[in-house]
Short mmCIF file of C-alpha atoms in Angstrom, two decimals:
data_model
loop_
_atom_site.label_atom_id
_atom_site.label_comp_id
_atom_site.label_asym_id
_atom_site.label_seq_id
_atom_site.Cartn_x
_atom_site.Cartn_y
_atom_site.Cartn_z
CA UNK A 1 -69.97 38.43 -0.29
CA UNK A 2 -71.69 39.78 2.77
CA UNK A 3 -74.85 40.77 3.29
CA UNK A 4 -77.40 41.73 1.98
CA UNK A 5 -79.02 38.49 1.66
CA UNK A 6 -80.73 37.11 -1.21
CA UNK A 7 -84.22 38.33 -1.30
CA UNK A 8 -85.74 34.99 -2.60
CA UNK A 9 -89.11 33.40 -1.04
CA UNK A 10 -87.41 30.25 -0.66
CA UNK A 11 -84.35 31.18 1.04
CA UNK A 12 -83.24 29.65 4.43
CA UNK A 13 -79.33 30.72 5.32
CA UNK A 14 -75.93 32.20 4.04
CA UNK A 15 -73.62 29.42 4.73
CA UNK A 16 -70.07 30.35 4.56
CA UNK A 17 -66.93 27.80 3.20
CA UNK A 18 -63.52 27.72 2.82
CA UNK A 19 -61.37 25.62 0.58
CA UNK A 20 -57.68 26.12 -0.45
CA UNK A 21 -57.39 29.44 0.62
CA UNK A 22 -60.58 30.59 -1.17
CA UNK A 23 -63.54 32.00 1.03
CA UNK A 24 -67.22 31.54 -0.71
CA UNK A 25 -70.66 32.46 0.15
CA UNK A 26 -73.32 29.87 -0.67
CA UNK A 27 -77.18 31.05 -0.61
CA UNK A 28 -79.66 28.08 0.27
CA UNK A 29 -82.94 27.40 -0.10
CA UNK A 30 -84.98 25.75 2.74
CA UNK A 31 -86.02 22.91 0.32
CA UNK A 32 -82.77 21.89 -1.08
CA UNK A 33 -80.35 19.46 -0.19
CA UNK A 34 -77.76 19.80 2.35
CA UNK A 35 -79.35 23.65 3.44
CA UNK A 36 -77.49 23.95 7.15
CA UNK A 37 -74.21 23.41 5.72
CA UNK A 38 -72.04 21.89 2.47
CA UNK A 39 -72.54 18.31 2.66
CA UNK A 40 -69.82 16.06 4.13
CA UNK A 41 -69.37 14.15 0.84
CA UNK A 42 -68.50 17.43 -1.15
CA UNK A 43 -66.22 18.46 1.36
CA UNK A 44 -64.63 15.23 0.94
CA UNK A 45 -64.71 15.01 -2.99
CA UNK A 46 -62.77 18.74 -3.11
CA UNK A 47 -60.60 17.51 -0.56
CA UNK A 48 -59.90 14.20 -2.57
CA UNK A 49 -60.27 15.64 -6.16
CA UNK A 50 -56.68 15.85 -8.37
CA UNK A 51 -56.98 17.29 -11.84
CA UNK A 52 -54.41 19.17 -13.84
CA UNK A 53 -56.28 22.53 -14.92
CA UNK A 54 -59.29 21.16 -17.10
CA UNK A 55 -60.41 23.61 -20.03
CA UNK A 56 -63.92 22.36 -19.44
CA UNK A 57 -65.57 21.32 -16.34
CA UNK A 58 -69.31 20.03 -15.59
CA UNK A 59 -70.89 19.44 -12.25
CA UNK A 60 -73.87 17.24 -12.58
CA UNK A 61 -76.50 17.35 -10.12
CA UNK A 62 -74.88 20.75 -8.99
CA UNK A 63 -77.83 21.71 -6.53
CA UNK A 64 -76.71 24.94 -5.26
CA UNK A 65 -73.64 25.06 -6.51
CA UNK A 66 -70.75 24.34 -4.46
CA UNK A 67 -68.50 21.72 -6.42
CA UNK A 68 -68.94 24.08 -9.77
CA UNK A 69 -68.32 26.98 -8.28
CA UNK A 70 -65.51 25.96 -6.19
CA UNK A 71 -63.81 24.61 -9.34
CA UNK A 72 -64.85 27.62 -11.22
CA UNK A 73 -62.97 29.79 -8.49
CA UNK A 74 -59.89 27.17 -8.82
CA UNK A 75 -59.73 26.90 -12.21
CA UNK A 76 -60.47 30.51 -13.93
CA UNK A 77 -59.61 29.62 -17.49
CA UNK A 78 -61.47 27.09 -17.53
CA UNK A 79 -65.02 27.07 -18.74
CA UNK A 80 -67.76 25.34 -16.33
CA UNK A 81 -71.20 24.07 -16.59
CA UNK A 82 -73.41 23.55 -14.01
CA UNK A 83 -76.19 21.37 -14.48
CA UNK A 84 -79.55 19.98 -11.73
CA UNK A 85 -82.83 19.05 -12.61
CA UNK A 86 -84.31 20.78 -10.13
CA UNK A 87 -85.44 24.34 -11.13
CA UNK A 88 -84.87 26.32 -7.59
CA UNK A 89 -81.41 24.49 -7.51
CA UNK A 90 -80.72 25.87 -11.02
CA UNK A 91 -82.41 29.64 -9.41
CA UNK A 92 -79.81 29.11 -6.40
CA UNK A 93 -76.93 27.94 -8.29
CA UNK A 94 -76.85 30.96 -10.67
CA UNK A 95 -77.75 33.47 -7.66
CA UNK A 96 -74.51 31.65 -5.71
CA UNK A 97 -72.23 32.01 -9.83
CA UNK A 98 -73.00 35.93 -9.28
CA UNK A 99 -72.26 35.89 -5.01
CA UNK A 100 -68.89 34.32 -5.42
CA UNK A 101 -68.44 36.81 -8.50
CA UNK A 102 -67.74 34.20 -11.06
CA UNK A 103 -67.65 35.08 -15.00
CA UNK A 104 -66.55 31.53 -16.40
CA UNK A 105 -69.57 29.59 -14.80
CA UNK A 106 -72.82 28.97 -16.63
CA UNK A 107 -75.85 27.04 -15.17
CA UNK A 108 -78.41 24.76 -16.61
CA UNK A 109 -81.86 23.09 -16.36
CA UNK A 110 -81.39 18.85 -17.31
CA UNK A 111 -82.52 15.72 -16.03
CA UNK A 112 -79.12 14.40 -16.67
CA UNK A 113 -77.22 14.97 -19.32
CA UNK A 114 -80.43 15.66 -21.38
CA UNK A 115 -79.84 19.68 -21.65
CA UNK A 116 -76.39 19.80 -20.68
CA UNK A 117 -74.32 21.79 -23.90
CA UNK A 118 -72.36 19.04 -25.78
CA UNK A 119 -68.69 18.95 -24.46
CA UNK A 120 -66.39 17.72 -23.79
CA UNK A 121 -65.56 17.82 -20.65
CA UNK A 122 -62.01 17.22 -19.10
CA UNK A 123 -63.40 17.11 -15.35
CA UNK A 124 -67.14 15.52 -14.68
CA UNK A 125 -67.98 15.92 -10.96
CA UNK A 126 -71.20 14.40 -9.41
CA UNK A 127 -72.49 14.05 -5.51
CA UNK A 128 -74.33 11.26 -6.45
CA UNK A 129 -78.22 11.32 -5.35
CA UNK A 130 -78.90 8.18 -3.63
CA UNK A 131 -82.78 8.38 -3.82
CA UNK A 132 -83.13 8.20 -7.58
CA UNK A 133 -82.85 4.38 -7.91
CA UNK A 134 -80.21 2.16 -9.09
CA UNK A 135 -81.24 2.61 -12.90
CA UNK A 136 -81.31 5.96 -12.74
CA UNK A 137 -78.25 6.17 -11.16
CA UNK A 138 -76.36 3.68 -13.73
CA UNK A 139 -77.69 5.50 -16.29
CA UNK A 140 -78.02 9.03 -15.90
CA UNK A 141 -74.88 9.25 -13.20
CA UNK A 142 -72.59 6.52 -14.36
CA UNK A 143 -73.09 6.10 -18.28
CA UNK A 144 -74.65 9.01 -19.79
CA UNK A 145 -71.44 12.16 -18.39
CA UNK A 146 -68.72 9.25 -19.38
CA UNK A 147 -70.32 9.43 -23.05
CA UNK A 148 -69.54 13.59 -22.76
CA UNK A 149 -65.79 13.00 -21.23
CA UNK A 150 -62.53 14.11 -23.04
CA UNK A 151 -60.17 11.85 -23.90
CA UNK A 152 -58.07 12.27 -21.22
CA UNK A 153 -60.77 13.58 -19.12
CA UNK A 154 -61.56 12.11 -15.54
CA UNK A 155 -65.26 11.81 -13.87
CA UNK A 156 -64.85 12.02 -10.15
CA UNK A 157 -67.81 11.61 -8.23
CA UNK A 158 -69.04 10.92 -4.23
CA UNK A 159 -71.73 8.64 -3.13
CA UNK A 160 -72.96 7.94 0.34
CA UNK A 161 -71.80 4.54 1.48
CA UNK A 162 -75.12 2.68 1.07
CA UNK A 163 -74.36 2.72 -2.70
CA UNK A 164 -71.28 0.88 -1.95
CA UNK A 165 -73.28 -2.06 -2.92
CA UNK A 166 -74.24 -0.52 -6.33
CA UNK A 167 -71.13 1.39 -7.50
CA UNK A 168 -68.43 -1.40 -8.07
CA UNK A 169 -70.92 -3.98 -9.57
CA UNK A 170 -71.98 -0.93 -12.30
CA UNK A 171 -68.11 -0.45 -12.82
CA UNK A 172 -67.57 -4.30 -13.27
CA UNK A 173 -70.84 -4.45 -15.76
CA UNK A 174 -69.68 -1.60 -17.94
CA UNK A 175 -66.33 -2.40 -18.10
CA UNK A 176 -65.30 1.18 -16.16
CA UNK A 177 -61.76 2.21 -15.06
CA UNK A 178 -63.02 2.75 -11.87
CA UNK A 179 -61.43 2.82 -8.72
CA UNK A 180 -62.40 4.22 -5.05
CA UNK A 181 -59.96 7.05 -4.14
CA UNK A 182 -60.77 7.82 -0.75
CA UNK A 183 -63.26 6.60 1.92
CA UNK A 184 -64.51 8.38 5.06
CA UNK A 185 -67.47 7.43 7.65
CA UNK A 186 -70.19 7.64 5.10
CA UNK A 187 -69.22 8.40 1.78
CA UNK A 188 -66.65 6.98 -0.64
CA UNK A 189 -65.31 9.14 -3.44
CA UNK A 190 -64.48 7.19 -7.11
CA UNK A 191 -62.63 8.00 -9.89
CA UNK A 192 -63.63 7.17 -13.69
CA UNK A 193 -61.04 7.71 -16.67
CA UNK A 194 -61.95 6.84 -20.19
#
């Protein structure tokens, strides 16, 4: 997972990251989000995240790649779909499946849910991106992965804390189970079971 480094126009850094026990090697491109390190809220969504070993994972909005390919590494029987709308992320995100030497990950193009294979999915996971608008969000975020979880499948998700305003009246609307599992300084992670 060392060098050499990815020989990509775009890229910016190697950025290294540890979680339980497990080292990775994420490859980022100077346009995408969170490039000088993983973002505080996905740190905090591993940290917070409890699941019992899901068969079938999906991380929506994966950018580069971290929450899938974190869970791929923590979960190896299980089979796990990453999914972003934006094409380099996709490029990066596949590049990173192949760094971290993954074999149960696969990575696709959507806008939303649109391309993403059929499920379903025991564990959705989502760093929520807060510059899409609040119908986008409700829709393509909040509605659309619930329609793709298991039974007894969970969505877990982070959003920065200026959709604190946003989340709880879309889980009150819709009916949700939803509930906020953990909060720290700018980001509250939520929980969704069907």
């Amino acid at each position: 997972m060392g060098e050499p480094e990815f020989e990509d126009p775009y890229f910016r850094r190697r950025i290294s990251f540890a979680h339980k026990e497990h080292d990775f090697a994420f490859d980022v491109a100077h346009t995408l989000f969170s490039g000088h390190e993983v973002d505080q809220g996905t740190g905090l969504l591993l940290r917070a995240l409890d699941a019992d070993a899901p068969r079938s994972v999906l991380d929506l909005g994966c950018g580069y790649g971290v929450l899938g390919i974190v869970l791929a590494r923590l979960y190896p029987e299980a089979r796990v779909v990453l999914a972003d709308s934006d094409l380099l992320a996709v490029r990066y995100a596949r590049h990173n499946c192949e760094l971290n030497e993954l074999s149960n990950a696969e990575v696709v193009a959507s806008v939303g849910m649109e391309d993403v294979p059929s499920g379903p999915y025991d564990l959705i996971v989502s760093n929520i991106p807060a510059k899409i608008g609040d119908e986008a969000i409700e829709r393509e975020f909040i509605l659309a992965p619930l329609e793709r979880l298991g039974p007894a499948g969970a969505y877990w998700f982070v959003a920065v804390s200026g959709l604190n305003r946003l989340i709880p009246k879309l889980g009150t609307r819709n009916d949700l189970r939803l509930s906020a599992v953990r909060k720290r300084a700018g980001h509250t992670v939520y929980r969704v079971v069907r």
